[in-house]
C-alpha cells in the first residue's frame, strides 16, 4: 500500500486526544513508509496530520478545491498541493491516489467523504479498505447506528463488516493490510429482497382518514 487517504475534521474537536490521534496516525504512516493523501487543509486535525507527516519527512499529497484554497485554509507549504476545480474532482483524485481510507474524528465533511469511499467499496467501484480510527470512543454512536441499519435490513451484514474499526493507528493499519473485500453484490441483494417482497407483500395499514 503506497498511500492512505485520511479524512478528518477541519476543527480540532473538543478533546485533546483527537489532536494526539492525528499526530500518532501521521507518525504511524511515516513509520510504515505509507504516504498521506488528504484534503490539503491547514486547520484543525487536517493541519495536524499534514504537518506531522511533513515534519517526519513522509510523503504528503494535499488535494483542495480552488475556492477553499482562496479562503486561505490550504497548507501552502506542502510540496505537493493539488488545486482542483470542485469537491467532486477532489474526492475522485484522492480516491485514485490512495489504496485505503481512514476517518479520524470530524464533522459533516469527514462523514460524507468516508461514507462515499465505503459506498464505492460496497458497489465494487473499488475494493479499497475503509477504517474508522475510533479515538476517545468518538465513533461509538455511529457504529451503533450502522448496526441498527443492518437490523432494519438496509445494509447487509457483510457490507457493515467491511468498515474496519480500531482505536490504535497501528492495529487499524494491520486490519487495513489484511482486508478482503466481501463478495456480496449489493444490487443482487436488493433484487432478491424485491422478489421476495412481491411473493409475500408487506401488510399495509389502510390510509388514516384525516378529520
Ligand atoms: P469537517 O469534518 O466538516 O470539518 O470537514 C473536513 C473534511 O471536509 C476534510 O476531510 C476536507 O476534505 C473537507 N474540508 C472541510 N473544511 C475544510 C477546510 N477548511 N479546508 C480544507 N478542507 C476542508
mmCIF file of C-alpha atoms and ligand atoms in Angstrom:
data_model
loop_
_atom_site.group_PDB
_atom_site.id
_atom_site.type_symbol
_atom_site.label_atom_id
_atom_site.label_comp_id
_atom_site.label_asym_id
_atom_site.label_seq_id
_atom_site.Cartn_x
_atom_site.Cartn_y
_atom_site.Cartn_z
ATOM 1 C CA UNK A 1 0.000 0.000 0.000
ATOM 2 C CA UNK A 2 1.686 3.201 -1.190
ATOM 3 C CA UNK A 3 -0.698 5.806 0.219
ATOM 4 C CA UNK A 4 -3.689 6.133 2.509
ATOM 5 C CA UNK A 5 -6.291 8.879 2.293
ATOM 6 C CA UNK A 6 -7.244 10.364 5.663
ATOM 7 C CA UNK A 7 -10.480 12.279 6.173
ATOM 8 C CA UNK A 8 -10.646 14.349 9.350
ATOM 9 C CA UNK A 9 -12.059 17.477 10.927
ATOM 10 C CA UNK A 10 -11.099 20.950 9.811
ATOM 11 C CA UNK A 11 -11.599 21.694 13.537
ATOM 12 C CA UNK A 12 -9.514 20.246 16.376
ATOM 13 C CA UNK A 13 -12.548 18.891 18.289
ATOM 14 C CA UNK A 14 -13.309 19.081 21.979
ATOM 15 C CA UNK A 15 -10.816 16.554 23.362
ATOM 16 C CA UNK A 16 -7.005 16.854 23.214
ATOM 17 C CA UNK A 17 -6.830 13.143 22.365
ATOM 18 C CA UNK A 18 -8.212 13.878 18.878
ATOM 19 C CA UNK A 19 -5.195 16.067 18.084
ATOM 20 C CA UNK A 20 -2.949 13.436 19.664
ATOM 21 C CA UNK A 21 -4.500 10.719 17.479
ATOM 22 C CA UNK A 22 -3.977 12.786 14.301
ATOM 23 C CA UNK A 23 -0.266 13.099 15.188
ATOM 24 C CA UNK A 24 0.011 9.393 16.053
ATOM 25 C CA UNK A 25 -1.639 8.328 12.806
ATOM 26 C CA UNK A 26 0.691 10.629 10.861
ATOM 27 C CA UNK A 27 3.723 9.132 12.621
ATOM 28 C CA UNK A 28 2.477 5.562 12.090
ATOM 29 C CA UNK A 29 2.102 6.227 8.340
ATOM 30 C CA UNK A 30 5.669 7.559 8.115
ATOM 31 C CA UNK A 31 6.970 4.570 10.141
ATOM 32 C CA UNK A 32 5.396 2.184 7.647
ATOM 33 C CA UNK A 33 6.524 4.219 4.662
ATOM 34 C CA UNK A 34 2.938 4.936 3.619
ATOM 35 C CA UNK A 35 2.201 8.322 2.055
ATOM 36 C CA UNK A 36 -0.655 10.562 3.192
ATOM 37 C CA UNK A 37 -3.364 11.839 0.858
ATOM 38 C CA UNK A 38 -5.690 14.345 2.453
ATOM 39 C CA UNK A 39 -7.734 17.478 1.838
ATOM 40 C CA UNK A 40 -4.704 19.785 1.962
ATOM 41 C CA UNK A 41 -6.088 21.947 4.768
ATOM 42 C CA UNK A 42 -4.088 23.805 7.409
ATOM 43 C CA UNK A 43 -6.779 23.932 10.084
ATOM 44 C CA UNK A 44 -7.898 21.522 12.817
ATOM 45 C CA UNK A 45 -6.973 17.846 12.629
ATOM 46 C CA UNK A 46 -6.230 18.245 8.912
ATOM 47 C CA UNK A 47 -3.424 20.679 9.674
ATOM 48 C CA UNK A 48 -2.159 18.458 12.499
ATOM 49 C CA UNK A 49 -1.808 15.335 10.353
ATOM 50 C CA UNK A 50 -0.446 17.195 7.316
ATOM 51 C CA UNK A 51 2.237 18.880 9.444
ATOM 52 C CA UNK A 52 3.039 15.671 11.364
ATOM 53 C CA UNK A 53 3.796 13.679 8.203
ATOM 54 C CA UNK A 54 5.698 16.569 6.618
ATOM 55 C CA UNK A 55 7.856 17.096 9.744
ATOM 56 C CA UNK A 56 8.766 13.389 9.823
ATOM 57 C CA UNK A 57 9.854 13.544 6.182
ATOM 58 C CA UNK A 58 6.939 11.478 4.833
ATOM 59 C CA UNK A 59 5.086 11.917 1.559
ATOM 60 C CA UNK A 60 2.027 14.194 1.716
ATOM 61 C CA UNK A 61 -0.317 14.980 -1.153
ATOM 62 C CA UNK A 62 -2.944 17.627 -0.419
ATOM 63 C CA UNK A 63 -5.922 17.973 -2.767
ATOM 64 C CA UNK A 64 -8.002 21.097 -2.330
ATOM 65 C CA UNK A 65 -10.669 22.854 -4.399
ATOM 66 C CA UNK A 66 -9.746 26.322 -5.648
ATOM 67 C CA UNK A 67 -12.483 28.137 -3.707
ATOM 68 C CA UNK A 68 -11.282 26.650 -0.384
ATOM 69 C CA UNK A 69 -7.657 27.442 -1.247
ATOM 70 C CA UNK A 70 -8.685 31.047 -1.964
ATOM 71 C CA UNK A 71 -10.130 31.231 1.555
ATOM 72 C CA UNK A 72 -6.559 30.726 2.801
ATOM 73 C CA UNK A 73 -7.209 27.410 4.537
ATOM 74 C CA UNK A 74 -4.695 25.381 2.499
ATOM 75 C CA UNK A 75 -1.395 24.146 3.957
ATOM 76 C CA UNK A 76 0.597 26.101 1.375
ATOM 77 C CA UNK A 77 3.981 24.756 2.491
ATOM 78 C CA UNK A 78 3.083 21.309 1.116
ATOM 79 C CA UNK A 79 5.451 20.482 -1.746
ATOM 80 C CA UNK A 80 2.616 18.575 -3.463
ATOM 81 C CA UNK A 81 -0.570 20.623 -3.118
ATOM 82 C CA UNK A 82 -3.002 19.959 -5.956
ATOM 83 C CA UNK A 83 -5.626 22.599 -6.671
ATOM 84 C CA UNK A 84 -8.781 21.254 -8.339
ATOM 85 C CA UNK A 85 -11.998 22.860 -9.571
ATOM 86 C CA UNK A 86 -14.601 21.131 -7.402
ATOM 87 C CA UNK A 87 -15.257 18.920 -4.385
ATOM 88 C CA UNK A 88 -16.169 16.096 -6.756
ATOM 89 C CA UNK A 89 -12.823 16.332 -8.528
ATOM 90 C CA UNK A 90 -11.077 16.444 -5.173
ATOM 91 C CA UNK A 91 -12.716 13.255 -3.909
ATOM 92 C CA UNK A 92 -12.148 11.421 -7.189
ATOM 93 C CA UNK A 93 -8.462 12.398 -7.163
ATOM 94 C CA UNK A 94 -7.992 11.427 -3.510
ATOM 95 C CA UNK A 95 -9.615 8.039 -4.179
ATOM 96 C CA UNK A 96 -7.408 7.450 -7.209
ATOM 97 C CA UNK A 97 -4.200 8.313 -5.336
ATOM 98 C CA UNK A 98 -4.868 6.173 -2.246
ATOM 99 C CA UNK A 99 -5.131 2.437 -1.624
ATOM 100 C CA UNK A 100 -7.260 2.788 1.522
ATOM 101 C CA UNK A 101 -9.231 5.326 3.552
ATOM 102 C CA UNK A 102 -9.204 6.239 7.232
ATOM 103 C CA UNK A 103 -11.500 8.647 9.041
ATOM 104 C CA UNK A 104 -10.402 10.413 12.187
ATOM 105 C CA UNK A 105 -12.969 12.359 14.206
ATOM 106 C CA UNK A 106 -14.569 15.114 12.163
ATOM 107 C CA UNK A 107 -17.807 16.761 11.100
ATOM 108 C CA UNK A 108 -20.095 16.625 8.082
ATOM 109 C CA UNK A 109 -17.229 16.825 5.569
ATOM 110 C CA UNK A 110 -15.419 13.898 7.176
ATOM 111 C CA UNK A 111 -18.546 11.773 7.489
ATOM 112 C CA UNK A 112 -19.638 12.462 3.909
ATOM 113 C CA UNK A 113 -16.210 11.704 2.438
ATOM 114 C CA UNK A 114 -15.793 8.494 4.446
ATOM 115 C CA UNK A 115 -19.192 7.105 3.520
ATOM 116 C CA UNK A 116 -18.689 7.885 -0.145
ATOM 117 C CA UNK A 117 -15.494 5.796 -0.053
ATOM 118 C CA UNK A 118 -17.310 2.959 1.789
ATOM 119 C CA UNK A 119 -20.187 3.073 -0.694
ATOM 120 C CA UNK A 120 -17.745 2.711 -3.580
ATOM 121 C CA UNK A 121 -16.290 -0.391 -1.904
ATOM 122 C CA UNK A 122 -19.797 -1.738 -1.365
ATOM 123 C CA UNK A 123 -20.685 -1.243 -5.037
ATOM 124 C CA UNK A 124 -17.345 -2.595 -6.265
ATOM 125 C CA UNK A 125 -16.322 0.748 -7.865
ATOM 126 C CA UNK A 126 -13.108 -0.005 -5.986
ATOM 127 C CA UNK A 127 -12.128 -2.715 -3.499
ATOM 128 C CA UNK A 128 -10.268 -0.457 -1.083
ATOM 129 C CA UNK A 129 -10.422 -0.869 2.710
ATOM 130 C CA UNK A 130 -12.052 1.824 4.839
ATOM 131 C CA UNK A 131 -11.387 2.228 8.566
ATOM 132 C CA UNK A 132 -12.517 4.393 11.449
ATOM 133 C CA UNK A 133 -9.889 5.441 13.980
ATOM 134 C CA UNK A 134 -12.168 5.308 16.998
ATOM 135 C CA UNK A 135 -10.219 7.531 19.351
ATOM 136 C CA UNK A 136 -11.969 8.547 22.590
ATOM 137 C CA UNK A 137 -14.975 6.397 21.530
ATOM 138 C CA UNK A 138 -15.821 9.160 19.057
ATOM 139 C CA UNK A 139 -17.477 6.799 16.557
ATOM 140 C CA UNK A 140 -19.330 4.559 19.060
ATOM 141 C CA UNK A 141 -22.754 6.040 18.340
ATOM 142 C CA UNK A 142 -22.190 5.926 14.588
ATOM 143 C CA UNK A 143 -21.212 2.240 14.858
ATOM 144 C CA UNK A 144 -24.358 1.544 16.922
ATOM 145 C CA UNK A 145 -26.406 3.319 14.268
ATOM 146 C CA UNK A 146 -24.850 1.211 11.496
ATOM 147 C CA UNK A 147 -25.756 -1.942 13.446
ATOM 148 C CA UNK A 148 -29.318 -0.643 13.726
ATOM 149 C CA UNK A 149 -29.397 -0.054 9.957
ATOM 150 C CA UNK A 150 -28.304 -3.681 9.450
ATOM 151 C CA UNK A 151 -31.052 -4.823 11.821
ATOM 152 C CA UNK A 152 -33.533 -2.780 9.768
ATOM 153 C CA UNK A 153 -32.324 -4.572 6.604
ATOM 154 C CA UNK A 154 -30.891 -1.607 4.723
ATOM 155 C CA UNK A 155 -27.271 -2.751 4.969
ATOM 156 C CA UNK A 156 -26.152 -6.316 4.512
ATOM 157 C CA UNK A 157 -24.060 -7.579 7.420
ATOM 158 C CA UNK A 158 -21.120 -8.341 5.080
ATOM 159 C CA UNK A 159 -21.128 -4.693 3.960
ATOM 160 C CA UNK A 160 -21.331 -3.454 7.552
ATOM 161 C CA UNK A 161 -18.351 -5.680 8.401
ATOM 162 C CA UNK A 162 -16.256 -4.018 5.702
ATOM 163 C CA UNK A 163 -15.922 -0.973 7.942
ATOM 164 C CA UNK A 164 -12.783 -1.609 9.980
ATOM 165 C CA UNK A 165 -12.623 -0.042 13.428
ATOM 166 C CA UNK A 166 -9.850 0.329 15.953
ATOM 167 C CA UNK A 167 -8.656 2.873 18.475
ATOM 168 C CA UNK A 168 -4.972 2.252 17.765
ATOM 169 C CA UNK A 169 -3.472 3.551 14.488
ATOM 170 C CA UNK A 170 -1.057 0.596 14.286
ATOM 171 C CA UNK A 171 -3.797 -2.022 14.748
ATOM 172 C CA UNK A 172 -6.068 -0.241 12.280
ATOM 173 C CA UNK A 173 -3.246 -0.253 9.716
ATOM 174 C CA UNK A 174 -2.801 -4.013 10.295
ATOM 175 C CA UNK A 175 -6.539 -4.562 9.739
ATOM 176 C CA UNK A 176 -6.342 -2.499 6.548
ATOM 177 C CA UNK A 177 -3.446 -4.617 5.312
ATOM 178 C CA UNK A 178 -5.393 -7.855 5.880
ATOM 179 C CA UNK A 179 -8.676 -6.585 4.378
ATOM 180 C CA UNK A 180 -10.566 -8.863 1.994
ATOM 181 C CA UNK A 181 -13.478 -7.197 0.171
ATOM 182 C CA UNK A 182 -16.746 -9.130 0.615
ATOM 183 C CA UNK A 183 -18.021 -10.995 -2.373
ATOM 184 C CA UNK A 184 -21.580 -9.736 -1.999
ATOM 185 C CA UNK A 185 -23.336 -7.830 -4.738
ATOM 186 C CA UNK A 186 -25.477 -5.028 -3.331
ATOM 187 C CA UNK A 187 -27.690 -4.783 -6.424
ATOM 188 C CA UNK A 188 -28.297 -8.568 -6.474
ATOM 189 C CA UNK A 189 -29.227 -8.437 -2.772
ATOM 190 C CA UNK A 190 -31.686 -5.566 -3.339
ATOM 191 C CA UNK A 191 -33.206 -7.503 -6.259
ATOM 192 C CA UNK A 192 -33.603 -10.648 -4.160
ATOM 193 C CA UNK A 193 -35.337 -8.622 -1.443
ATOM 194 C CA UNK A 194 -37.666 -7.112 -4.040
ATOM 195 C CA UNK A 195 -38.514 -10.550 -5.469
ATOM 196 C CA UNK A 196 -39.166 -11.935 -2.023
ATOM 197 C CA UNK A 197 -41.400 -8.999 -1.173
ATOM 198 C CA UNK A 198 -43.515 -9.454 -4.296
ATOM 199 C CA UNK A 199 -44.112 -13.074 -3.210
ATOM 200 C CA UNK A 200 -45.013 -12.011 0.322
ATOM 201 C CA UNK A 201 -46.382 -8.461 0.000
ATOM 202 C CA UNK A 202 -45.987 -6.455 3.192
ATOM 203 C CA UNK A 203 -49.187 -5.888 5.069
ATOM 204 C CA UNK A 204 -50.123 -2.270 4.644
ATOM 205 C CA UNK A 205 -52.363 -0.385 7.001
ATOM 206 C CA UNK A 206 -55.368 1.377 5.428
ATOM 207 C CA UNK A 207 -54.639 5.113 4.999
ATOM 208 C CA UNK A 208 -55.540 7.175 8.057
ATOM 209 C CA UNK A 209 -58.565 9.360 7.336
ATOM 210 C CA UNK A 210 -57.981 12.970 8.172
ATOM 211 C CA UNK A 211 -60.559 14.636 10.448
HETATM 212 P P1 LIG B 1 -15.372 18.688 8.520
HETATM 213 O O1 LIG B 1 -15.287 17.291 9.035
HETATM 214 O O2 LIG B 1 -16.774 19.139 8.253
HETATM 215 O O3 LIG B 1 -14.557 19.674 9.295
HETATM 216 O O4 LIG B 1 -14.739 18.634 7.065
HETATM 217 C C1 LIG B 1 -13.461 18.129 6.895
HETATM 218 C C2 LIG B 1 -13.374 17.418 5.582
HETATM 219 O O5 LIG B 1 -14.026 18.183 4.564
HETATM 220 C C3 LIG B 1 -11.920 17.275 5.167
HETATM 221 O O6 LIG B 1 -11.533 15.894 5.049
HETATM 222 C C4 LIG B 1 -11.819 18.056 3.860
HETATM 223 O O7 LIG B 1 -11.691 17.210 2.736
HETATM 224 C C5 LIG B 1 -13.097 18.877 3.749
HETATM 225 N N1 LIG B 1 -12.966 20.262 4.312
HETATM 226 C C6 LIG B 1 -13.899 20.894 5.070
HETATM 227 N N2 LIG B 1 -13.477 22.099 5.505
HETATM 228 C C7 LIG B 1 -12.239 22.254 5.011
HETATM 229 C C8 LIG B 1 -11.249 23.294 5.108
HETATM 230 N N3 LIG B 1 -11.450 24.398 5.849
HETATM 231 N N4 LIG B 1 -10.070 23.126 4.464
HETATM 232 C C9 LIG B 1 -9.864 22.017 3.734
HETATM 233 N N5 LIG B 1 -10.755 21.023 3.596
HETATM 234 C C10 LIG B 1 -11.919 21.107 4.225
#
